Coordinates of C-alpha atoms and ligand atoms in Angstrom, one line a residue:
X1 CA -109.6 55.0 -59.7
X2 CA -108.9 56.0 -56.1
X3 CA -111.4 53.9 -55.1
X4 CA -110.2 51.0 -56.4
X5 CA -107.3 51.1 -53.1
X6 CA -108.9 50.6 -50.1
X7 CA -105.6 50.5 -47.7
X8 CA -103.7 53.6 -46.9
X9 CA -102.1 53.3 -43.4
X10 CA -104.2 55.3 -41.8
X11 CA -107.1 52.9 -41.8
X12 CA -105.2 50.1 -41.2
X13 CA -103.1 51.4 -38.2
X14 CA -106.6 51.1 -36.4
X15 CA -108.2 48.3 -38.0
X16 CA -104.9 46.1 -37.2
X17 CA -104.8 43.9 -34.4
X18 CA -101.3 44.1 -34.5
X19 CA -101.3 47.9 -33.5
X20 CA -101.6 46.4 -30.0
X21 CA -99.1 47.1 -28.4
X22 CA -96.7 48.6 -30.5
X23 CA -94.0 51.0 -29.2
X24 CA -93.4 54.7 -30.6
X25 CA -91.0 53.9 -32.7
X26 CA -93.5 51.6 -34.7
X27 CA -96.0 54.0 -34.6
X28 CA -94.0 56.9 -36.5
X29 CA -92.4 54.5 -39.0
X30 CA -96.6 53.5 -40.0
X31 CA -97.7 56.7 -40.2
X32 CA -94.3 57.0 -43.0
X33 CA -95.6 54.5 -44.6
X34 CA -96.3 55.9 -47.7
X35 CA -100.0 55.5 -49.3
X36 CA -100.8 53.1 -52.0
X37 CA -102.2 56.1 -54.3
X38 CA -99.0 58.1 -53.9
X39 CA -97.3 54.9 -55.2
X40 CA -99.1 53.7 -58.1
X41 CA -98.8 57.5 -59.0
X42 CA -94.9 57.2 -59.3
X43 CA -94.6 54.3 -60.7
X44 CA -97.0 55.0 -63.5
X45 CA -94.5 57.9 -64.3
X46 CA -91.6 55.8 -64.0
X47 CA -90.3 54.7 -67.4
X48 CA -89.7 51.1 -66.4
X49 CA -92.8 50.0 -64.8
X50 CA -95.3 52.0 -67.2
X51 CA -95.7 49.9 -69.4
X52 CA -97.1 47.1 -66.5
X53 CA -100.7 45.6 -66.9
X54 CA -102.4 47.6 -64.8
X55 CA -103.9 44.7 -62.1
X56 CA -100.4 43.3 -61.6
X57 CA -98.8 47.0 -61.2
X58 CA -101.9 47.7 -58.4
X59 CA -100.9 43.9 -56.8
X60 CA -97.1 44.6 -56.5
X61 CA -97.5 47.7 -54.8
X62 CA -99.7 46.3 -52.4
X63 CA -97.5 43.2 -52.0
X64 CA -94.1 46.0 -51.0
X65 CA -96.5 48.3 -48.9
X66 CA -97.5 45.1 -46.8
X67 CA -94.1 43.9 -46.2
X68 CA -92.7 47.1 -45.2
X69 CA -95.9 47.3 -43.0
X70 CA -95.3 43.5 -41.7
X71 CA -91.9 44.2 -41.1
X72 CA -92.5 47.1 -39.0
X73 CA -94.7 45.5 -36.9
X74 CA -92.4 42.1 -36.6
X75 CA -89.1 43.4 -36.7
X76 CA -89.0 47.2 -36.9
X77 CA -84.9 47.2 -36.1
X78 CA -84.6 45.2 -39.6
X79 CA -86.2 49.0 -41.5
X80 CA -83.8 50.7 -43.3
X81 CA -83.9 54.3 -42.9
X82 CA -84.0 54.7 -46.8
X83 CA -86.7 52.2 -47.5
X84 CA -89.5 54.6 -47.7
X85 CA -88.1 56.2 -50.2
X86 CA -89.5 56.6 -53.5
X87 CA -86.3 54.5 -55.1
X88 CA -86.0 52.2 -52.8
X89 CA -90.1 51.2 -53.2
X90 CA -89.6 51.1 -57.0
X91 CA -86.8 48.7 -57.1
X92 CA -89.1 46.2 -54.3
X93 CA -91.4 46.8 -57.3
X94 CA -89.8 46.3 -60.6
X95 CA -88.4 42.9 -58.7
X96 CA -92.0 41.8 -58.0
X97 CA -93.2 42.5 -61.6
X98 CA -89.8 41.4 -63.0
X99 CA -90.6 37.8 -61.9
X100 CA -94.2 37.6 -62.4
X101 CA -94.1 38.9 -66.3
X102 CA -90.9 35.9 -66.7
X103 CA -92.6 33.3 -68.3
X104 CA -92.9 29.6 -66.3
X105 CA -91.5 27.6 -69.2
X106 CA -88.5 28.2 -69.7
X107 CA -85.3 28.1 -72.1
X108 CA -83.0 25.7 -70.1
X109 CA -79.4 24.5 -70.9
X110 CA -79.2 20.9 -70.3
X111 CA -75.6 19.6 -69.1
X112 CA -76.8 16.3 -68.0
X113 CA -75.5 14.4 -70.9
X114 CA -78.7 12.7 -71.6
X115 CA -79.8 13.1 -74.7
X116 CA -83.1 12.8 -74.4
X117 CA -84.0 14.5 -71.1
X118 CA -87.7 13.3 -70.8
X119 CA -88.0 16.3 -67.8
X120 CA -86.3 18.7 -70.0
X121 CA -88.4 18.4 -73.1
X122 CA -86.6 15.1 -74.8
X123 CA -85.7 16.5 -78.3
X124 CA -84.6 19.6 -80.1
X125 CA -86.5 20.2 -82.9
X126 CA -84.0 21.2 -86.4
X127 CA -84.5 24.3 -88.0
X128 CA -86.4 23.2 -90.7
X129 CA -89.4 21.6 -88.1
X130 CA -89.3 25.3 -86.2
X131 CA -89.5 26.7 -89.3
X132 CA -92.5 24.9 -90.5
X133 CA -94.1 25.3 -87.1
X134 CA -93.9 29.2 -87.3
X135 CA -95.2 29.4 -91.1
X136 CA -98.4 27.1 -90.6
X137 CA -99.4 28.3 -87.0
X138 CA -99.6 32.1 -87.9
X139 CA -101.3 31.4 -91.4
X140 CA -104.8 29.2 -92.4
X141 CA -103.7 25.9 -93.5
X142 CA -104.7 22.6 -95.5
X143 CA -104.7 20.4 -92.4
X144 CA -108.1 18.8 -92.9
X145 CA -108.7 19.9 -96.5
X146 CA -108.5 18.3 -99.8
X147 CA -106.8 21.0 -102.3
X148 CA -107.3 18.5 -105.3
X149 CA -110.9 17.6 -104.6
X150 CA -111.9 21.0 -102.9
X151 CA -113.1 18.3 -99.5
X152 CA -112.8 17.7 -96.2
X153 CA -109.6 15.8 -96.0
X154 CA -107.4 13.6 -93.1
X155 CA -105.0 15.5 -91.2
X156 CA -102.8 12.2 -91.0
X157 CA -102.3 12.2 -95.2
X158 CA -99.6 15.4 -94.4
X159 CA -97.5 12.4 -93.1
X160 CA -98.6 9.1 -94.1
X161 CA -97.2 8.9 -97.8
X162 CA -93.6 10.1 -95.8
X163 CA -93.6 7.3 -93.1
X164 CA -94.6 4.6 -95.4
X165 CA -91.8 5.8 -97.6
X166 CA -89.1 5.6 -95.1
X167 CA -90.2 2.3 -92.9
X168 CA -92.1 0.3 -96.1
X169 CA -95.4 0.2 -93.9
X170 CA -98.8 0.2 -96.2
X171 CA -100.9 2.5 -93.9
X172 CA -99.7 5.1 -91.3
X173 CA -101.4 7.4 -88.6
X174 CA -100.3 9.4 -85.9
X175 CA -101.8 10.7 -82.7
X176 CA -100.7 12.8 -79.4
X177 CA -98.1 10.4 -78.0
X178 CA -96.8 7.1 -78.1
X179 CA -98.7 6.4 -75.2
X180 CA -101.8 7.2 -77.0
X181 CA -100.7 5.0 -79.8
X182 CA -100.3 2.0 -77.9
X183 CA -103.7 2.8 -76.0
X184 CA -106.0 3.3 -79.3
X185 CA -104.2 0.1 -80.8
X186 CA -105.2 -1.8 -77.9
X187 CA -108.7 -0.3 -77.8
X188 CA -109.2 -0.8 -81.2
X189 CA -107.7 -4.6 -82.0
X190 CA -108.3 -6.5 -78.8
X191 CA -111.0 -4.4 -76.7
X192 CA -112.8 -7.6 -74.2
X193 CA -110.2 -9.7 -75.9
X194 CA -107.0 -11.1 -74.3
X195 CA -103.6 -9.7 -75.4
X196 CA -100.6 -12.0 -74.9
X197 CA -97.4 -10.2 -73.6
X198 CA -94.3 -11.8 -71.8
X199 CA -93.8 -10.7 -68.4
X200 CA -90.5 -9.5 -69.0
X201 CA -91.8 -6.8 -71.0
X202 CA -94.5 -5.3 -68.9
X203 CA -92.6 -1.8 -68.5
X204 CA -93.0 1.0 -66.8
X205 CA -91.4 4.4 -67.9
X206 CA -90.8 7.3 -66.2
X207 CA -94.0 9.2 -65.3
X208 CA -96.0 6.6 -64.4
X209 CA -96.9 4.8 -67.9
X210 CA -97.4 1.3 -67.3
X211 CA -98.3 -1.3 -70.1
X212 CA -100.9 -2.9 -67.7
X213 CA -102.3 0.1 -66.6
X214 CA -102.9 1.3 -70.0
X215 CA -104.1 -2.1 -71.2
X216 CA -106.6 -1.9 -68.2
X217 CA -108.1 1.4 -69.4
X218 CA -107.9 0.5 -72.9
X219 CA -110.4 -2.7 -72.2
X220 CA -108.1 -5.1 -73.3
X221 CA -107.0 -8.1 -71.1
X222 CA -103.7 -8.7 -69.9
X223 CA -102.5 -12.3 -70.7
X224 CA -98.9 -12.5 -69.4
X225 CA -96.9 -15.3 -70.2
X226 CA -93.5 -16.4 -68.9
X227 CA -91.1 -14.9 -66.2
X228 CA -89.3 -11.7 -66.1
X229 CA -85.4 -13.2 -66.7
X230 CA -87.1 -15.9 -69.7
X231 CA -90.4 -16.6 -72.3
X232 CA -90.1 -19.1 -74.5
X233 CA -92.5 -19.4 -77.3
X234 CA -94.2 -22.4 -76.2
X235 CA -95.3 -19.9 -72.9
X236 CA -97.1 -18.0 -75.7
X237 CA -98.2 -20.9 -78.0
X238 CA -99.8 -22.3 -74.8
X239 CA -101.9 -19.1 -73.4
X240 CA -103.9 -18.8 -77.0
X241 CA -107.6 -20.0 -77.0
X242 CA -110.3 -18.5 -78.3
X243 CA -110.7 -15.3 -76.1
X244 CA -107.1 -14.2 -78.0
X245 CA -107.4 -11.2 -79.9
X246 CA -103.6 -10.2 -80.3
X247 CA -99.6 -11.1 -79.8
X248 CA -97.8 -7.9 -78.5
X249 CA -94.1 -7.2 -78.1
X250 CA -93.0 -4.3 -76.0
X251 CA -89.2 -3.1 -76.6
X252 CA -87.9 -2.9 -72.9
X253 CA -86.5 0.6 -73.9
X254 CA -85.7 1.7 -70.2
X255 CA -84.0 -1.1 -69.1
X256 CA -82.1 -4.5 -70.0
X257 CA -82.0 -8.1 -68.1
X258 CA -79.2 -9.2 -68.3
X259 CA -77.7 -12.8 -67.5
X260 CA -79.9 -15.8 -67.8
X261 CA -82.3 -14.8 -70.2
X262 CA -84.2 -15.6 -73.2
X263 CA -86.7 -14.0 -74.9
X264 CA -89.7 -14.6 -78.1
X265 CA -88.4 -12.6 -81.0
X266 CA -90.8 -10.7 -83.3
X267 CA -89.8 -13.2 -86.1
X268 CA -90.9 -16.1 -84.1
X269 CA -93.8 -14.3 -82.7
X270 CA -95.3 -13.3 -86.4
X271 CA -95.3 -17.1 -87.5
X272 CA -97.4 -17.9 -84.4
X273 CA -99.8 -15.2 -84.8
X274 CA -99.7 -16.3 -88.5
X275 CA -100.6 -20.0 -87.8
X276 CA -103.6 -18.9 -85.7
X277 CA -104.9 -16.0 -87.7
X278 CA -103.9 -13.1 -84.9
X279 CA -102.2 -9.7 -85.2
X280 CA -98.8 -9.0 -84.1
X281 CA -98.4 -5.7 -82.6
X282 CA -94.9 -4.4 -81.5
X283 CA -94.6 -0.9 -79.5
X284 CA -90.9 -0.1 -80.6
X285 CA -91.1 3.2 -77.6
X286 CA -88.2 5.1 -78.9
X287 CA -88.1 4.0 -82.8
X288 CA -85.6 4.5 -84.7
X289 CA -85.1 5.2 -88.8
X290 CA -81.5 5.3 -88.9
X291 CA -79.1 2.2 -88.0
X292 CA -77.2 3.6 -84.8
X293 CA -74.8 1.3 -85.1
X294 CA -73.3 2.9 -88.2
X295 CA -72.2 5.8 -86.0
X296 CA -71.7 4.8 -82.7
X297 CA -71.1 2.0 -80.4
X298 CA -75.5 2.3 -80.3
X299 CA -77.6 -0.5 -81.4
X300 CA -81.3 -0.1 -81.7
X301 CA -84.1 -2.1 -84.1
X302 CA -84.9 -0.1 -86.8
X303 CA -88.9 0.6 -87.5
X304 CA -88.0 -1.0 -90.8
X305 CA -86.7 -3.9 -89.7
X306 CA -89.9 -4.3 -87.7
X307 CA -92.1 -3.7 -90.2
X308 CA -90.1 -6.6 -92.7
X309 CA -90.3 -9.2 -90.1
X310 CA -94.3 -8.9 -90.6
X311 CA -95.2 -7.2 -87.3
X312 CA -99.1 -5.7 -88.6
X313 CA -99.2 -2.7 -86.6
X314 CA -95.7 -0.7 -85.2
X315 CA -96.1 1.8 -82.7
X316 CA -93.5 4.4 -81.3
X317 CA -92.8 8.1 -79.9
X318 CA -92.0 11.0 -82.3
X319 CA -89.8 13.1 -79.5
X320 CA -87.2 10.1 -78.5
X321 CA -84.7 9.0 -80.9
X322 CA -86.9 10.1 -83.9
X323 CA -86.0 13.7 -82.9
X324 CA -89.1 15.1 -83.8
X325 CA -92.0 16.9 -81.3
X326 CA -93.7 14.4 -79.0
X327 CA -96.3 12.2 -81.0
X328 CA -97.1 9.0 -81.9
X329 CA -96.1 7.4 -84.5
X330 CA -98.5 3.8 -85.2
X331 CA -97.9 1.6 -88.7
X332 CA -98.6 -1.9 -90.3
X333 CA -101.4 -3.4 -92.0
X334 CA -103.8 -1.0 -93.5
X335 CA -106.8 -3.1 -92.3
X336 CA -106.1 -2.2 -89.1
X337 CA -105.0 1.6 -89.4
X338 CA -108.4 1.7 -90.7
X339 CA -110.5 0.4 -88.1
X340 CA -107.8 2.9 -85.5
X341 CA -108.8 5.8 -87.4
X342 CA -112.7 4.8 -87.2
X343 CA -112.5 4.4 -83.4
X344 CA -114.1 7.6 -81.2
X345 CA -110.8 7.4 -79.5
X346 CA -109.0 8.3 -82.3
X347 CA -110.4 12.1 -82.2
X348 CA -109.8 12.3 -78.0
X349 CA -105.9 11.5 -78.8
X350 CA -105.6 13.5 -82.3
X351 CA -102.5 15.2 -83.1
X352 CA -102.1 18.9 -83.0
X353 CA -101.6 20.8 -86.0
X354 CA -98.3 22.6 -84.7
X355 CA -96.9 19.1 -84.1
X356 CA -98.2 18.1 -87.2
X357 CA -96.2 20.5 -89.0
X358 CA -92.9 20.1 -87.0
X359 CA -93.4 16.0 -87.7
X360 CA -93.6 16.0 -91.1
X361 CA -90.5 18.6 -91.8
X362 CA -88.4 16.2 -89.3
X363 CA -89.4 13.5 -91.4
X364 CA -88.6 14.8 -94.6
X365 CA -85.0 15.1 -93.7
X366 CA -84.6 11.2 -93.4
X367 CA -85.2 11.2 -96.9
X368 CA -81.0 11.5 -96.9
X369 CA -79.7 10.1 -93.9
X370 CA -76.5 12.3 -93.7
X371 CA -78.5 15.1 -93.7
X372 CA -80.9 14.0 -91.1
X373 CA -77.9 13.2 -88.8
X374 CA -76.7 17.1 -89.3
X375 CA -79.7 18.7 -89.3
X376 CA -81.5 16.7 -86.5
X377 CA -79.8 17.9 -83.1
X378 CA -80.5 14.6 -81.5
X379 CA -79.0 12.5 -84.0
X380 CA -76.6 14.9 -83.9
X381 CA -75.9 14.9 -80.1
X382 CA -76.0 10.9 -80.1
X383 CA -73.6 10.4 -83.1
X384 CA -71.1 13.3 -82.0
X385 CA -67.5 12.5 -81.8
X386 CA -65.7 12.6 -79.0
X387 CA -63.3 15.1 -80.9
X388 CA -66.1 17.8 -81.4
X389 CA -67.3 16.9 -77.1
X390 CA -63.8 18.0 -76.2
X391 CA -63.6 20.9 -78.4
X392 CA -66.5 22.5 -76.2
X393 CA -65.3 21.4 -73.1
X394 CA -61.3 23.3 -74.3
X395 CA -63.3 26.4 -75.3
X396 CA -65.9 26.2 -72.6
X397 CA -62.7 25.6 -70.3
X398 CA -61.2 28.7 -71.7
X399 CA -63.9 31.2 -71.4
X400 CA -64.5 30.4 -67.7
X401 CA -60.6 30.6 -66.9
X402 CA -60.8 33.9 -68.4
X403 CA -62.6 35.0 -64.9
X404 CA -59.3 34.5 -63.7
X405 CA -60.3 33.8 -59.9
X406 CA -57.7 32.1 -57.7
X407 CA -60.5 30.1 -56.1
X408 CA -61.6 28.7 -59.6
X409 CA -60.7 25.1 -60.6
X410 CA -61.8 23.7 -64.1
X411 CA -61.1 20.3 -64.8
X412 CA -61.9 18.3 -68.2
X413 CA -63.1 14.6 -67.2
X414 CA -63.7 11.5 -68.9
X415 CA -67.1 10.4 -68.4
X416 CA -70.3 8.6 -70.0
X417 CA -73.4 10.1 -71.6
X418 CA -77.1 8.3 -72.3
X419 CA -79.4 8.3 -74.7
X420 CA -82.2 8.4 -72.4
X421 CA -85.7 8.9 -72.9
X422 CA -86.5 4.8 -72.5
X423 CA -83.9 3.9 -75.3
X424 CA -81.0 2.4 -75.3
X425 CA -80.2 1.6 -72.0
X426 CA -77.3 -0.1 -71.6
X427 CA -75.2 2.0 -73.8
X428 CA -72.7 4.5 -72.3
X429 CA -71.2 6.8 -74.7
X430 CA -67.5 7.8 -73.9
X431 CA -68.1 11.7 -73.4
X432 CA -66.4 14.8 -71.8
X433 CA -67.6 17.1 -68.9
X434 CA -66.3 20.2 -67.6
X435 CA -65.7 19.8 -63.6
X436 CA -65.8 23.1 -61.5
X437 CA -64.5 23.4 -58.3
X438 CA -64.9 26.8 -55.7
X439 CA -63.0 26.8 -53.0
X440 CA -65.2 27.7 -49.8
X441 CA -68.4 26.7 -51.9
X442 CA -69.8 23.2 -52.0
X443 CA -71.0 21.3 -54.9
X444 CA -74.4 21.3 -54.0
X445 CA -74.1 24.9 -53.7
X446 CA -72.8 25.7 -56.9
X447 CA -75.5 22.9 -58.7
X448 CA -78.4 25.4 -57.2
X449 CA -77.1 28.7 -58.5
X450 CA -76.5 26.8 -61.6
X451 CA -80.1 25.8 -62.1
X452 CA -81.3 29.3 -60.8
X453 CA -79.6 31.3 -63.2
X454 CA -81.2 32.8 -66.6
X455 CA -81.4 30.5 -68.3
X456 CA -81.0 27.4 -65.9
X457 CA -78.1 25.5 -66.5
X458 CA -78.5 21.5 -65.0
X459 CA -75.3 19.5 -64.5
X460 CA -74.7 17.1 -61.8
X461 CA -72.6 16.5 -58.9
X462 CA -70.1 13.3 -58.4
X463 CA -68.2 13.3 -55.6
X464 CA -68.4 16.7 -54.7
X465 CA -67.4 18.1 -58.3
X466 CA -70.5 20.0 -60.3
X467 CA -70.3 18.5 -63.9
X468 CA -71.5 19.6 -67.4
X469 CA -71.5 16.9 -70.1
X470 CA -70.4 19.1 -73.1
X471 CA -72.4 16.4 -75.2
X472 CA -75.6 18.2 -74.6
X473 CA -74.7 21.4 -74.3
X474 CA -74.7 23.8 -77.5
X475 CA -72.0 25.3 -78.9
X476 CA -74.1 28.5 -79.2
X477 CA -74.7 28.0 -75.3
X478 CA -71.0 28.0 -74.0
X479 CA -70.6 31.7 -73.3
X480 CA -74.2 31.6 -71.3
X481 CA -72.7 28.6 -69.2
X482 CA -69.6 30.6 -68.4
X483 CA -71.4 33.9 -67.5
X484 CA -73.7 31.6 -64.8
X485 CA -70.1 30.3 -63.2
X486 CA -69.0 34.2 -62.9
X487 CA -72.3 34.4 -61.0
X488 CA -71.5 32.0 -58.7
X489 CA -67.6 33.4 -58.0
X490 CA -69.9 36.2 -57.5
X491 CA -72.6 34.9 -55.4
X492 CA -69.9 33.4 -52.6
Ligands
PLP501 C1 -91.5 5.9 -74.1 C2 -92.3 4.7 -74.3 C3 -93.7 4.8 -74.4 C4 -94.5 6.1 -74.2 O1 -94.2 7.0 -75.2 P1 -94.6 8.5 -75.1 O2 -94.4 9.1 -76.5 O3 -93.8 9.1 -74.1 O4 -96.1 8.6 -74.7 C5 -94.4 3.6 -74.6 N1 -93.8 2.4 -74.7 C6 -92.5 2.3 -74.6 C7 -91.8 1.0 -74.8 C8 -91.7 3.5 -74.5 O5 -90.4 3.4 -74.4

């Protein structure tokens, strides 16, 4: 055990090549240093570090007796005459092992107002997904097992029967992402074939997934017809020869041209792959079961809708407006989701069983569209009223205002959420945020003890004001948002 320290101050007061020239002073405050052994000793008594993995415990202790021993040598004026002391070393401690046992990924409140925050984990699953998740990852499962026949089975079947219920699709897989979905599609129906796209929907979202690129690695070849503002379906009509292998249609999810334009749509584009025998595909990105419009001033094509105007294989993600955990969702003609599920790619991109479980719960609840919009927090978030926004922001409002601080202003503003996550881009939805001003503190430095504080809270800042869209934030969540504004009062 003792051997296992090799540093006590003795030996390293000679081995140091910073012990040249050091004064007196320097030289008594090392030899206080106190030893490595002593310390582990202590803190193996003390109540709150004893229960410390014994590797990190050994690595924090070395990590305080080196600073107090760097400080020394650097800046020996900067020593507090108390921070040899056995306290004093245990707090340094406890700090150090505090932050390494805090997990990296963490719990964060999101007061950004976009709905689904592709950097802050897009969609909240409902209770019913989280539930499923927790019973079928701590128990055995049927995931690739037949109960009826006693077989091997498909793990896709736990979901199929439910997406071709809600969209009217004959055949349904899913795999890891959207991104996958698009790239095994590819792979599989036009692999040394071209596929014709119009060049105003070659898109890129965030994170570097461009349709080209993926085309490229998918072995398929890009045919783009057109220009970005306008393709007309004679631009299509006209790139098919022989080398043609399919017609694909890319919602421009992340963005909108606006002004003179004119583009195919998928009606049009199914009776031209129709008259020459090819397969329409259409990657919806965000994909939606529900008819937005209904509720809000939204407007997105249903996965239905896609599937009745004959597109043979759908694709989109499972974490964007869906609301489920991130997969991909692809549809259509059965021919086809055959062949996918034959290709080698299909078992690189395969779904995990977690998401599995947390996809089909999420799915279930469309079954009754009211419920899905209560039970399904972004639905939820996206359809809220502005009436139930502002009641957060009043009692969000109140509960900092109880800190009573003469430097405090709160102020509730009018402002616009997104839907993010690629869809719906040029919607706004009227929302309300909280604005905090501190006097003799800056935006910017309010923001940063914002997104340091447990758990992180990210707003934004508009002309020097720190915002929080109350569309985002829980109501469960408003007395944690208050408590990290008392920090900052505190913090100034
Ligand atoms: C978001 C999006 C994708 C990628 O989906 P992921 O599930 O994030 O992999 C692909 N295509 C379009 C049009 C999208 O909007």
């Amino acid at each position: 055990m003792q051997n296992d320290i090799p540093l006590t101050p003795e030996t390293t007061m000679t081995d140091s090549k910073k012990q040249t020239g050091i004064n007196e002073t320097q030289q008594l405050l090392l030899r206080k240093l106190p030893g490595i052994d002593h310390i582990l000793e202590i803190a193996k008594q003390d109540q709150e570090l004893g229960g410390t993995p014994k590797t990190l415990l050994t690595d924090s202790v070395r990590q305080v007796v080196e600073r107090l021993r760097n400080t020394i040598l650097e800046d020996h004026q900067k020593i507090h005459e108390n921070a040899f002391m056995d306290k004093a070393i245990l707090e340094n401690i406890q700090r150090i092992v505090t932050a390494a046992m805090k997990l990296n990924l963490t719990r964060t409140i999101n007061a950004t107002g976009i709905v689904v925050h592709t950097n802050l984990g897009r969609s909240l699953l409902a209770k019913e997904a989280l539930d499923q998740i927790q019973m079928i990852s701590g128990r055995y499962s049927n995931l690739e097992y037949n109960l009826a026949t006693g077989k091997r089975g498909l793990r896709y079947t736990a979901v199929e029967d439910i997406i071709c219920e809600l969209t009217g699709a004959e055949a349904a897989m899913v795999v890891n992402n959207n991104a996958a979905a698009v790239l095994l599609c590819l792979d599989t129906i036009a692999r040394h074939r071209e596929v014709i796209v119009s060049r105003g929907e070659l898109v890129e979202i965030g994170g570097s997934f461009r349709i080209p690129d993926v085309m490229e690695k998918s072995g398929a070849i890009l045919k783009e017809v057109g220009t970005t503002n306008r393709t007309h379906l004679i631009d299509y009509k006209r790139a098919i020869n022989d080398q043609t292998g399919l017609l694909l249609k890319v919602h421009t999810s992340n963005y909108g041209i606006v002004g003179f334009t004119s583009a195919v749509g998928l009606k049009e584009l199914v009776e031209l792959g129709d008259a020459h025998h090819l397969p329409v595909m259409e990657d919806l990105g965000s994909g939606t079961l529900i008819d937005f419009s209904k509720y809000s001033p939204l407007r997105e094509p249903t996965v239905k809708e896609s599937v009745n105007t004959g597109a043979d294989i759908v694709t989109f993600s499972g974490d964007k407006l869906l609301g489920g955990p991130q997969a991909g969702i692809i549809l259509g003609n059965r021919n086809i989701i055959d062949k996918i599920r034959q290709n080698p790619l299909t078992r690189a991109l395969r779904i995990d069983k977690l998401t599995l479980a947390a996809l089909e719960s999420t799915l279930r609840l469309y079954r009754d569209e009211e419920k899905a919009i209560n039970a399904i927090p972004t639905l939820n978030m996206l359809t809220a009223s502005i009436d139930s926004i502002e009641k957060k922001a009043l009692k969000l409002k109140e509960l900092i205002e109880q800190s009573d601080n003469e430097r405090l202003a709160v102020t509730i503003t009018d402002s616009a959420s997104r839907a993010g996550g690629g869809s719906l881009p040029l919607f706004e939805l009227a929302t309300k945020c909280i604005g905090i001003r501190i006097r003799k503190m800056s935006a910017g430095a309010i923001e940063k003890i914002m997104r340091g504080n447990d758990p992180p809270v990210i707003g934004r800042i508009e002309d020097d004001l720190f915002l929080m869209d109350m569309r985002t934030v829980q109501t469960d969540e408003l007395t944690e948002v208050s408590n990290a504004i008392r920090t900052c009062l505190k913090g100034s």
